[in-house]
Short mmCIF file of C-alpha atoms in Angstrom, two decimals:
data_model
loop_
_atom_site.label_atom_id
_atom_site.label_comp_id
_atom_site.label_asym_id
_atom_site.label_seq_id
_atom_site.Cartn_x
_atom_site.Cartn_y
_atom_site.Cartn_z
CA UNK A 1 0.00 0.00 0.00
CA UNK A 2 1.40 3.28 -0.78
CA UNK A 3 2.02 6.18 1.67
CA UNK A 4 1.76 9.36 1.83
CA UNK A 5 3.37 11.49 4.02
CA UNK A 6 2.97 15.28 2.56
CA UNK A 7 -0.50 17.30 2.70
CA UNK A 8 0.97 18.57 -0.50
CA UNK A 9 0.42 15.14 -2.43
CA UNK A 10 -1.79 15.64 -5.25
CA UNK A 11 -4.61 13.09 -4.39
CA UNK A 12 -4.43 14.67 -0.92
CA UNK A 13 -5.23 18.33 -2.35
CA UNK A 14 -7.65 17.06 -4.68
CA UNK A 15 -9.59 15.87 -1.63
CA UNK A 16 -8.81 18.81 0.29
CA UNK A 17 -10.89 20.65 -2.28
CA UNK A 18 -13.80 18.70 -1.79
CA UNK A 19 -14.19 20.74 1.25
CA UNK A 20 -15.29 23.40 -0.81
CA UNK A 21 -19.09 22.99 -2.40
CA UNK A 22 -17.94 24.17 -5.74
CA UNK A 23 -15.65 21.62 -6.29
CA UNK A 24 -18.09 19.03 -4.84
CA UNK A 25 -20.47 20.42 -7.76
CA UNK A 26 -18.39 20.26 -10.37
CA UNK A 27 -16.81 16.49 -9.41
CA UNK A 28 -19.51 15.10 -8.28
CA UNK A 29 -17.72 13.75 -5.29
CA UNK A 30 -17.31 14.54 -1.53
CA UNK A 31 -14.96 14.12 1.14
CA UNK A 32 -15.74 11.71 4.44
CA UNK A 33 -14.18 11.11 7.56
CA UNK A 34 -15.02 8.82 10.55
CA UNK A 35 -15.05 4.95 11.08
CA UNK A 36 -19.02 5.64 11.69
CA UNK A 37 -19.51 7.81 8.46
CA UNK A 38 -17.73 5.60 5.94
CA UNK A 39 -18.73 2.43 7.23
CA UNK A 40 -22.41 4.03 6.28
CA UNK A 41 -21.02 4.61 2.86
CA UNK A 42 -19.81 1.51 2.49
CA UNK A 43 -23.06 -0.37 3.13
CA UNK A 44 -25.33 1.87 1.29
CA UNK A 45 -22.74 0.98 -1.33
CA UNK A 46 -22.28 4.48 -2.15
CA UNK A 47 -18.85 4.50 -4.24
CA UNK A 48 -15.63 4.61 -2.53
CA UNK A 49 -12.85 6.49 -4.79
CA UNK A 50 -9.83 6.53 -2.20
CA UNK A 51 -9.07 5.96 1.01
CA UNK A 52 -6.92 7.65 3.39
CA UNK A 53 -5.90 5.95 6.54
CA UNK A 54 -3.49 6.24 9.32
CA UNK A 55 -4.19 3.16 10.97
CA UNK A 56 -3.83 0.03 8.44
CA UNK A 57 -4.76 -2.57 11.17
CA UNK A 58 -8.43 -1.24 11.77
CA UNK A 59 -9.03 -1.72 8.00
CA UNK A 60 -11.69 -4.05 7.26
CA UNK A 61 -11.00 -6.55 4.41
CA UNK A 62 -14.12 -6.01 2.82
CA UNK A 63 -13.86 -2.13 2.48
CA UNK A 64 -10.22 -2.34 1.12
CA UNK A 65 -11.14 -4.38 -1.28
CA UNK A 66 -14.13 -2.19 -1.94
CA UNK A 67 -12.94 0.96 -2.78
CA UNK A 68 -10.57 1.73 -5.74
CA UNK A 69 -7.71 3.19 -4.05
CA UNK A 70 -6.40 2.57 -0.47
CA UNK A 71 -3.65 5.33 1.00
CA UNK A 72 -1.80 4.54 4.24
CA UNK A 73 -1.22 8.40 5.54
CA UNK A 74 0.81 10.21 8.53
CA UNK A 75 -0.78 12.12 10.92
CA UNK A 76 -0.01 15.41 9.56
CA UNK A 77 -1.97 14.28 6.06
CA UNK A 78 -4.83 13.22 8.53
CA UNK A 79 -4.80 16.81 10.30
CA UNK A 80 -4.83 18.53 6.64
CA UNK A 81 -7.98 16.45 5.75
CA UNK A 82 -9.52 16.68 9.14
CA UNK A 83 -12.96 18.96 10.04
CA UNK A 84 -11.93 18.07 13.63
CA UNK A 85 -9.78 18.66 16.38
CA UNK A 86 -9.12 15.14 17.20
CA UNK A 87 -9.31 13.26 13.86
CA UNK A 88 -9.94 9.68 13.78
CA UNK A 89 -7.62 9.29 10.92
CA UNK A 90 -9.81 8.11 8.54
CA UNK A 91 -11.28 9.51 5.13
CA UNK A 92 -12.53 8.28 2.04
CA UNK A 93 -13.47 10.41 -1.25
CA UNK A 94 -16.68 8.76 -2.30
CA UNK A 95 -19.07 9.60 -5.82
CA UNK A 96 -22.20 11.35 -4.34
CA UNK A 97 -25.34 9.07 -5.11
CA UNK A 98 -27.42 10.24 -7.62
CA UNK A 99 -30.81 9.65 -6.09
CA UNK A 100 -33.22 8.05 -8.26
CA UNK A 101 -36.19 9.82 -8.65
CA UNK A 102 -39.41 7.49 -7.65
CA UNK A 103 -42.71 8.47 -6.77
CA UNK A 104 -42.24 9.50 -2.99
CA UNK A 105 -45.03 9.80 -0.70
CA UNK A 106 -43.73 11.05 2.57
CA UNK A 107 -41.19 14.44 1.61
CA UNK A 108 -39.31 16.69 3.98
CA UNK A 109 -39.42 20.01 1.93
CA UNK A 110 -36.54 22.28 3.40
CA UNK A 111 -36.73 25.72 2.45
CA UNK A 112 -33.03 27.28 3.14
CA UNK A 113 -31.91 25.94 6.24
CA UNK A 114 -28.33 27.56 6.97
CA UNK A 115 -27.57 25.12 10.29
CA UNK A 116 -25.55 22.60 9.41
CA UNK A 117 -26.21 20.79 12.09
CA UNK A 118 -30.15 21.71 12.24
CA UNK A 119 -30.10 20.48 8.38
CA UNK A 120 -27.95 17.06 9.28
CA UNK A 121 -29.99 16.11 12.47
CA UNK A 122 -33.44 16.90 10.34
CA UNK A 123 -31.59 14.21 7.31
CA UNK A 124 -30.94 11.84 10.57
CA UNK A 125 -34.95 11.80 11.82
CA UNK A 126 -36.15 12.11 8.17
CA UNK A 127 -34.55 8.48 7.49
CA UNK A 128 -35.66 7.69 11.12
CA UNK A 129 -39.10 8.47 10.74
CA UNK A 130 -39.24 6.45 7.34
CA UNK A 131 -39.80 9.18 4.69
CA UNK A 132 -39.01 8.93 1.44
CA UNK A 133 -37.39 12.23 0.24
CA UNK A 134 -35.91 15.45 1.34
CA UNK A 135 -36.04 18.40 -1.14
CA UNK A 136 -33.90 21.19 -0.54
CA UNK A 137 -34.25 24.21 -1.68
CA UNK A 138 -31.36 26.38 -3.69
CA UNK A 139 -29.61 28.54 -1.11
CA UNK A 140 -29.92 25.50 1.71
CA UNK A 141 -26.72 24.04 3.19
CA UNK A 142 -24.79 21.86 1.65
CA UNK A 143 -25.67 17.89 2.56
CA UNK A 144 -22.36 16.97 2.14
CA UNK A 145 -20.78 19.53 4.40
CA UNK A 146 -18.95 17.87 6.57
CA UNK A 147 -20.70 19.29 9.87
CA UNK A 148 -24.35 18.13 7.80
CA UNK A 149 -22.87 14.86 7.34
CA UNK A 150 -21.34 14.05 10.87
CA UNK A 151 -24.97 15.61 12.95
CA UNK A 152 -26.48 12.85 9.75
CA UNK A 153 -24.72 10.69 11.41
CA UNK A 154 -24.82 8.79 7.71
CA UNK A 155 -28.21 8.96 6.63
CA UNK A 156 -27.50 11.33 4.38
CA UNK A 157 -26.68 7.85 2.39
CA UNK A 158 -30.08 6.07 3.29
CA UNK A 159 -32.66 8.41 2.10
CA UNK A 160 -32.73 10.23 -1.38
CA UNK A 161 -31.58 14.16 -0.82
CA UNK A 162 -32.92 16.05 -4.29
CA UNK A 163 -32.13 20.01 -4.61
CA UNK A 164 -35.08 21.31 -6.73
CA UNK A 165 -37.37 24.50 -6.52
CA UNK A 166 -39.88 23.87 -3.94
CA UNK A 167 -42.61 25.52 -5.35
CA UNK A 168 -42.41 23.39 -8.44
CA UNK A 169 -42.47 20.40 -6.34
CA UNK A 170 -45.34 21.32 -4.29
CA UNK A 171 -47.11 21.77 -7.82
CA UNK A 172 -47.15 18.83 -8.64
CA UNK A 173 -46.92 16.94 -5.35
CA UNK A 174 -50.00 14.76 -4.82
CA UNK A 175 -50.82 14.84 -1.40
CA UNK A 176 -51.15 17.10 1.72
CA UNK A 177 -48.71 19.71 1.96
CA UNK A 178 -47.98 21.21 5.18
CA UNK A 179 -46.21 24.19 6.11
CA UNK A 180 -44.73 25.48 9.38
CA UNK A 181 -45.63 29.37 10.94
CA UNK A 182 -46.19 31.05 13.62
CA UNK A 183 -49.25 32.69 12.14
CA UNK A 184 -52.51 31.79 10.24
CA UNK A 185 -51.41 28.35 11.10
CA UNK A 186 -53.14 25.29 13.38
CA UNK A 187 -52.04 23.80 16.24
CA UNK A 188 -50.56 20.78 14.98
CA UNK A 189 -52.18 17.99 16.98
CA UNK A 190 -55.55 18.73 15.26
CA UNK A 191 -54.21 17.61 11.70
CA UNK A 192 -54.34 13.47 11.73
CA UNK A 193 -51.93 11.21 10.43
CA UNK A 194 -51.64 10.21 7.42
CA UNK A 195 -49.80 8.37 4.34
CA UNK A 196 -49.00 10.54 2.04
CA UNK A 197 -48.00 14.24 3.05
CA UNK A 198 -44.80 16.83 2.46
CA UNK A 199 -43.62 18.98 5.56
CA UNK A 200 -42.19 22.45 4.71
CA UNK A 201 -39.74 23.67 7.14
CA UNK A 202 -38.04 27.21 6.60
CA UNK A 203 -34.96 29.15 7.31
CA UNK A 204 -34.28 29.74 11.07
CA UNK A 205 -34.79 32.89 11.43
CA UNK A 206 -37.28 33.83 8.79
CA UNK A 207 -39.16 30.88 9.01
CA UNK A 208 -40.86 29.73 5.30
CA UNK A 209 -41.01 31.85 2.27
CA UNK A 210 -44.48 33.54 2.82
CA UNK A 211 -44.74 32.73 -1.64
CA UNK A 212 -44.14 29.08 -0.65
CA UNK A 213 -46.74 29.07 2.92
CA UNK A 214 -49.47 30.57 0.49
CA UNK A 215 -49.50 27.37 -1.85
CA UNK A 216 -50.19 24.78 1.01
CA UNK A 217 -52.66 22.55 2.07
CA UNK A 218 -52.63 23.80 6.19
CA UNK A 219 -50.07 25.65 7.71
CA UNK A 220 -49.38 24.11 10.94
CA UNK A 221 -48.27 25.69 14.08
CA UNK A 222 -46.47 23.77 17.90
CA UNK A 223 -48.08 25.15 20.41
CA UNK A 224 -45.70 26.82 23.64
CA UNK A 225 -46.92 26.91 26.82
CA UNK A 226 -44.40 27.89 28.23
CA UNK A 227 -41.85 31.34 27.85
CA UNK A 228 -39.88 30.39 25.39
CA UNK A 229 -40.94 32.44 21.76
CA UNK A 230 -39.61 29.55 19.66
CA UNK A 231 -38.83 26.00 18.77
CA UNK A 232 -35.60 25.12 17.32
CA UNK A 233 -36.17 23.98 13.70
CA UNK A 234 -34.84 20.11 14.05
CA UNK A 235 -36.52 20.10 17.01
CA UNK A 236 -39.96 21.48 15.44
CA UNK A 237 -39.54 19.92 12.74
CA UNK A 238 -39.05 16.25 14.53
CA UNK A 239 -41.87 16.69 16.33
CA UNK A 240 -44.19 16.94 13.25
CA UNK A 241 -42.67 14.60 11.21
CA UNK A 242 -42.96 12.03 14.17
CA UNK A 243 -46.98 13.65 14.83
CA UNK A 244 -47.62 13.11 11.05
CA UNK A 245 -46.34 9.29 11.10
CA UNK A 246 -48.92 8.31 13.46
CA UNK B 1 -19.19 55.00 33.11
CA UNK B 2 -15.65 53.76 33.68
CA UNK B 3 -14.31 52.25 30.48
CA UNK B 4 -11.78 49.08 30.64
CA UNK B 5 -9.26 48.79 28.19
CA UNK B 6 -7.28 46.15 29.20
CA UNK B 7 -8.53 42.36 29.61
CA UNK B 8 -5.80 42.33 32.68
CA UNK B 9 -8.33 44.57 34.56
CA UNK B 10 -9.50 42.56 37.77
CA UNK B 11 -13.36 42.78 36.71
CA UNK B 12 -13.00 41.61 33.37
CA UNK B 13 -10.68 38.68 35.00
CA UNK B 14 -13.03 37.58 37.65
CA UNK B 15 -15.35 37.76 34.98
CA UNK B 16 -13.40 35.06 32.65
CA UNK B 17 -12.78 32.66 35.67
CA UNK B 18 -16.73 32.28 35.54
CA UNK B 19 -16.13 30.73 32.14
CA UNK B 20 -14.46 27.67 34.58
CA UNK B 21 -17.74 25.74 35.96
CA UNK B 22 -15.67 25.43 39.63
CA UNK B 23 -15.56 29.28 39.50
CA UNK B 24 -19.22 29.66 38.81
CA UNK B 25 -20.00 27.00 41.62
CA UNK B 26 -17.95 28.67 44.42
CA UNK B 27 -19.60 32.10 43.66
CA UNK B 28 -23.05 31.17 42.18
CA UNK B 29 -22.27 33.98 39.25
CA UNK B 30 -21.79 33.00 35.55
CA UNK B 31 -20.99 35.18 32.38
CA UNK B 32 -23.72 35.54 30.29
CA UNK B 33 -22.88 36.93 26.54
CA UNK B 34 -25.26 38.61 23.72
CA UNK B 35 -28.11 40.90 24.04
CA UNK B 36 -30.76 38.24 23.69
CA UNK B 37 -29.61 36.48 26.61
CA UNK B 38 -28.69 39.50 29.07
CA UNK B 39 -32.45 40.70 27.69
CA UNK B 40 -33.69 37.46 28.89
CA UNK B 41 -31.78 37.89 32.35
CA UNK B 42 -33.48 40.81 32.33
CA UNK B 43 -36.74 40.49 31.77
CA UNK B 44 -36.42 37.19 34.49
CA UNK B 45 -35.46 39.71 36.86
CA UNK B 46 -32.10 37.83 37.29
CA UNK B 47 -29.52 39.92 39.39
CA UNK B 48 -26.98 41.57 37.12
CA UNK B 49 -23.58 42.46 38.92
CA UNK B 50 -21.80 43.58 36.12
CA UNK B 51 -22.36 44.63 32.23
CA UNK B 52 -19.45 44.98 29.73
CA UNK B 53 -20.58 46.82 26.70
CA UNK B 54 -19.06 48.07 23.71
CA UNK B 55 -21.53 49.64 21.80
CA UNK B 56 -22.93 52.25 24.49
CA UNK B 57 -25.28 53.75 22.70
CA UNK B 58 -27.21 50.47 22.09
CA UNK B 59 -27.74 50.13 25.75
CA UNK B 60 -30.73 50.43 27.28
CA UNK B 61 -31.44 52.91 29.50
CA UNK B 62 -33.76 50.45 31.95
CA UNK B 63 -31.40 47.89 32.24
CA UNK B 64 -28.37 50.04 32.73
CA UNK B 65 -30.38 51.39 35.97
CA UNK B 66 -30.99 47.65 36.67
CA UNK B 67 -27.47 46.32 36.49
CA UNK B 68 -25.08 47.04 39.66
CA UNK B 69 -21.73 48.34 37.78
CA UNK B 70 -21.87 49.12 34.18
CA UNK B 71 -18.68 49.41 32.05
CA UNK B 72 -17.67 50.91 28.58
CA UNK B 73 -15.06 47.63 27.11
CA UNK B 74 -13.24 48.01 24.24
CA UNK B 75 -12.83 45.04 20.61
CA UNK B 76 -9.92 43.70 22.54
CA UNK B 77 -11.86 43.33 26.12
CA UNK B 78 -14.61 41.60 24.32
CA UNK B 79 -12.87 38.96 22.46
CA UNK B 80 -10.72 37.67 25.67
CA UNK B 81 -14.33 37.88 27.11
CA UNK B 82 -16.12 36.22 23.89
CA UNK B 83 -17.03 32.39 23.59
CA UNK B 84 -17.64 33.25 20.20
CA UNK B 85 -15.82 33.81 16.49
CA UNK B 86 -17.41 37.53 16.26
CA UNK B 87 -18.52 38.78 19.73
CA UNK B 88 -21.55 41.74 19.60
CA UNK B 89 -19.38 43.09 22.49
CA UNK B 90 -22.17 42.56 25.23
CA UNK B 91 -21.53 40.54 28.42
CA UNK B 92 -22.97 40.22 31.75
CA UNK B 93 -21.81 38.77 35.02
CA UNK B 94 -25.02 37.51 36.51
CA UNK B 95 -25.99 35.78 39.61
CA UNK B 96 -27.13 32.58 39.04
CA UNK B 97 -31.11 32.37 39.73
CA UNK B 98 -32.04 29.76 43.00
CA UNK B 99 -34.81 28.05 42.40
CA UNK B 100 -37.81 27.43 44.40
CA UNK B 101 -38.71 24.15 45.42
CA UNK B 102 -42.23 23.94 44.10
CA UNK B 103 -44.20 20.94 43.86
CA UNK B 104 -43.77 20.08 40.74
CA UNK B 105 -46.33 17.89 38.02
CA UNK B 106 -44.07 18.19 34.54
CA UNK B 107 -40.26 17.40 35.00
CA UNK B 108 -37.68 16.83 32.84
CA UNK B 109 -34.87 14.10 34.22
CA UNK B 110 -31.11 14.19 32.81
CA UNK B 111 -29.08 11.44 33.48
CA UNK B 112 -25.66 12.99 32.10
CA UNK B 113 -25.99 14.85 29.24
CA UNK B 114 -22.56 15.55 27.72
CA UNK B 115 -23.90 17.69 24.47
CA UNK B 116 -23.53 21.40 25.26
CA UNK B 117 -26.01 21.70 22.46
CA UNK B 118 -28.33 18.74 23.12
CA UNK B 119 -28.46 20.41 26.77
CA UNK B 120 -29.44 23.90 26.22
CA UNK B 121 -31.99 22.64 23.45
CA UNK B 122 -33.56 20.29 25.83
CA UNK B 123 -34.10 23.20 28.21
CA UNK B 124 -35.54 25.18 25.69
CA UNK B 125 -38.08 22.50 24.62
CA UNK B 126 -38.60 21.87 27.88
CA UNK B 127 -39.65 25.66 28.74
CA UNK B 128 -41.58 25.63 25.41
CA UNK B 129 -43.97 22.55 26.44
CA UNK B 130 -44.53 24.23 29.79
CA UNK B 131 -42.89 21.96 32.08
CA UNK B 132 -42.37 23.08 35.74
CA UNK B 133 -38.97 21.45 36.13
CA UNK B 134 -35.43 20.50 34.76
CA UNK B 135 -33.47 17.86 37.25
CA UNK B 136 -29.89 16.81 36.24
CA UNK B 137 -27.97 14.24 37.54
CA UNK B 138 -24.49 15.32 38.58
CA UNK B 139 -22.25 14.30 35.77
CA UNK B 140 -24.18 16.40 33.38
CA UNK B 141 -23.30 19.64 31.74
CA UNK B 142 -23.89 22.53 33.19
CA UNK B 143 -26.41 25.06 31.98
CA UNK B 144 -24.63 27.90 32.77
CA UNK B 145 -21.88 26.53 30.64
CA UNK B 146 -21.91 29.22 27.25
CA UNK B 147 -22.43 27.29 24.55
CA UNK B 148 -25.76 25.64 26.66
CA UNK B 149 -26.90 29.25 27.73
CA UNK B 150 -26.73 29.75 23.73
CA UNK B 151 -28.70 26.83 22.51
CA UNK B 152 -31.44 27.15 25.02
CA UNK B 153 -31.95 30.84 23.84
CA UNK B 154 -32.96 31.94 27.68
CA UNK B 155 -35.29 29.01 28.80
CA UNK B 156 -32.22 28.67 31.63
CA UNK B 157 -34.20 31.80 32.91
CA UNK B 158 -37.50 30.66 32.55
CA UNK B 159 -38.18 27.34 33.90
CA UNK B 160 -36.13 26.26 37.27
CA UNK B 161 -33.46 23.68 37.10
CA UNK B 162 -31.76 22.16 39.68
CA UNK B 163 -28.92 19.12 40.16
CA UNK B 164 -30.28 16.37 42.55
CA UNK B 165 -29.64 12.43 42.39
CA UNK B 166 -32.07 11.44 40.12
CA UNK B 167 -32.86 8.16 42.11
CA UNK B 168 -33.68 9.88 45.03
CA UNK B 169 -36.00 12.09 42.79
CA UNK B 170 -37.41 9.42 41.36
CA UNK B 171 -38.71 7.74 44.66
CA UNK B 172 -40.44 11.24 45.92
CA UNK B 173 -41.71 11.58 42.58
CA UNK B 174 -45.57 11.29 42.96
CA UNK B 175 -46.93 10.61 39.13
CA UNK B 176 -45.50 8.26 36.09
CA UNK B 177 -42.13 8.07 35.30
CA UNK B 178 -41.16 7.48 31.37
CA UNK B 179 -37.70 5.96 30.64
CA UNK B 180 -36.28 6.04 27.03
CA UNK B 181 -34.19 2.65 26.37
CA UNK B 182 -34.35 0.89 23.17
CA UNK B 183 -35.26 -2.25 24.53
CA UNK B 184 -37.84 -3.45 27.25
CA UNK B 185 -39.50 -0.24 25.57
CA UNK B 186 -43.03 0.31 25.05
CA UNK B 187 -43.69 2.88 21.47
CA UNK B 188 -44.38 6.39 23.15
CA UNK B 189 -47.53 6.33 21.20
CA UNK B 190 -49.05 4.01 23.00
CA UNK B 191 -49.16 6.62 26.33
CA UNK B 192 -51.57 8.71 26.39
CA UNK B 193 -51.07 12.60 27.05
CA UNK B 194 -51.33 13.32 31.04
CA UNK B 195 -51.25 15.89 33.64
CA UNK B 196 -48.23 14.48 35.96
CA UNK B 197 -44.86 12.85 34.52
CA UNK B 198 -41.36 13.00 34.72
CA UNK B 199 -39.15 12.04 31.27
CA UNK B 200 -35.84 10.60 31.77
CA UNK B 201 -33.26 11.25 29.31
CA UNK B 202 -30.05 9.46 28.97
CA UNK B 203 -26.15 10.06 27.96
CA UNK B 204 -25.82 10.13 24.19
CA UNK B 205 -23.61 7.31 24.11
CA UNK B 206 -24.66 5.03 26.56
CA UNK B 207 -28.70 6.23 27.56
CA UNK B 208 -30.21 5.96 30.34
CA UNK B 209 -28.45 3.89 33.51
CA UNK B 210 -29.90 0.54 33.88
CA UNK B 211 -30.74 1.40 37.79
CA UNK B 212 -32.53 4.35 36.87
CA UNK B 213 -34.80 2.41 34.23
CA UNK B 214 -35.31 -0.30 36.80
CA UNK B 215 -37.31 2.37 38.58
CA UNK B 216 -39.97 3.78 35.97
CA UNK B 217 -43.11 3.53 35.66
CA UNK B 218 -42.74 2.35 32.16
CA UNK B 219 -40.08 2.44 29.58
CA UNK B 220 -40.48 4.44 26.03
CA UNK B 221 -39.31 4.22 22.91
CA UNK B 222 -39.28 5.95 19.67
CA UNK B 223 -40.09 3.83 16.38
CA UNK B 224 -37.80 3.87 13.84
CA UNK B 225 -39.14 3.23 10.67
CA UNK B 226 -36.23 4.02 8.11
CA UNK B 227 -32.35 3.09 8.18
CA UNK B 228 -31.15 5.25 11.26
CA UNK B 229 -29.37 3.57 14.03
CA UNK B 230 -31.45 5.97 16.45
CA UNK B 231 -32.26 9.85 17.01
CA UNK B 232 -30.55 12.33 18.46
CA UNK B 233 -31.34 12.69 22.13
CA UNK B 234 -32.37 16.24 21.83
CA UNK B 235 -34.58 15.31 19.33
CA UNK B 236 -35.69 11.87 20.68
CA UNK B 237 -36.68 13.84 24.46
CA UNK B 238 -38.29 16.75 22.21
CA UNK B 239 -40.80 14.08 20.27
CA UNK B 240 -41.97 12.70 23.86
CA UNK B 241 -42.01 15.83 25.99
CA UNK B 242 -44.88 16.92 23.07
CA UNK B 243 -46.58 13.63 22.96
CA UNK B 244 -46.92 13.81 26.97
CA UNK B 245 -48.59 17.51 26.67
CA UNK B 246 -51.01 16.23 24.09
#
């Protein structure tokens, strides 16, 4: 197996760009790190370009033999590569799935959520909950951001993740859609469950384009009885998706 | 108003030892940071000791009468101050609220939450849903902590937590007690909505202890219908708190 040892290697700084959402665009690929995350990869057969590792012994057969390249690297390569401060020395450069487009029945709409960690931990109870899409729209963070994909915590890779123009979608969604306001909006627990439905969930501090809340079924609203003024999105969000599931 | 230029100045360095938990324990002060929070001090009619400002003129006239010492900071003051990347140069030393023991019908349990983030948006949730009451078991973070003042957005002001051993809670507590635990576990659905409960929460990693769950009324669990391993606790305590209020 061949080592590197310099951050300046060229497969190293070609991954190092995939830190950047450009270059994810224009490759087509993204950068992963974690035992947890790639492992995910691996079994959702998601394509494994290189691997970068510091310790060879962990290595499973199967996902050696798996991905195209294998690179035993230094610590200093891992720290280049790293989003963390204590990096588990482990990446791979994988081909972002292309998700098939089917006839989905249960949709997270997400209308510009800038949190990468609200927008990973919504991926994580969408694919919890059982739905079958998530539609972002333009101007929403980045799935394969590497602070989206670790709060994921790798189901980013179990549930189709399409970025399309909402209100399109909602055009020719069949099926309840709900959106999420403060205003003009029901309490939530009076809206049954049901099999078919799309939840809109907006930006965190504007909440859902007021163009988009105008072309839904029911805008839905959580109730606080308490002092807080707001929910936090995920958390909102969870909570409806779970209600709406039954 | 005096003005402090110099982040050796003995205020501003008592003020930074409160960012120490053993600091804020031996005086029962913390360091609170941003005008939304120090506004939510406020308006909680939580004692202010001290307010570092930068901006002067977007100080507010009531609360510069309310707070004990007031003092002009300069940039350099407020970033040794700062928990955060770009500080709005607004920081409070604050005496951290006692609560009243009240009888109380809606409690939240936290068996050793290490998440500064899961924390504070627990609390906030928790203050949302109208609970009467946070407990944490000793071992979890501490809400006066800054990045778990910042998630839970003020609900540390609003709804009265203390640290107690949750076991000994537990046996005074007089209405169900819910569990979460993956196994042994009942689907949350299947409770209905009540007046009187206590929720029990566990570590990320490891959940609830085993003793605790030994000593519920009934164990919970949340349904997962996709691919995900599980939900984020936050998330996860967020679904059932709502599902207890009805």
């Amino acid at each position: 197996m061949e080592m590197i040892t310099s951050a300046q290697n060229s497969k190293v700084k070609n991954a190092n760009k995939l830190k950047k959402k450009r270059d994810r665009d224009k490759t087509g690929q993204a950068l992963i790190e974690g035992y947890h995350l790639i492992e995910e990869a691996y079994q959702s057969t998601v394509k494994i370009k290189q691997l970068f590792v510091v310790d060879v012994e962990r290595l499973d057969e199967e996902l050696m033999t798996y991905a195209e390249e294998v690179f035993e690297i230094n610590l200093k390569v891992a720290e280049s590569l790293s989003g963390t401060v204590t990096p588990q020395g482990f990446f791979a450069v994988i081909e972002k799935p292309v998700p098939e487009t089917t006839q989905a029945k249960q949709v997270l709409l997400v209308d510009c959520i800038q949190d990468p960690g609200n927008l990973g931990t919504l991926i994580r109870t969408a694919d919890a909950a059982g739905l079958d899409l998530i539609v972002l729209e333009k101007g929403t963070a980045d799935p394969y951001q590497d602070k989206v994909l670790r709060a994921s915590q790798g189901s980013v890779f179990h549930i189709p993740i399409i970025t399309q123009e909402l209100s399109e979608f909602i055009d020719h969604f069949e099926g309840n859609v709900y959106g999420t306001a403060l205003e003009n909006a029901l309490p939530y627990q009076q809206i049954p469950s049901q099999d078919n439905f799309a939840l809109l969930l907006g930006n965190e501090g504007e909440g859902v384009n007021a163009d988009l809340l105008n072309k839904t079924t029911q805008n839905l609203t959580i109730p606080i009885y308490g002092k807080a003024e707001s929910l936090n999105v995920a958390i909102a969000g969870s909570i409806v998706m779970y209600h709406l599931k039954g």
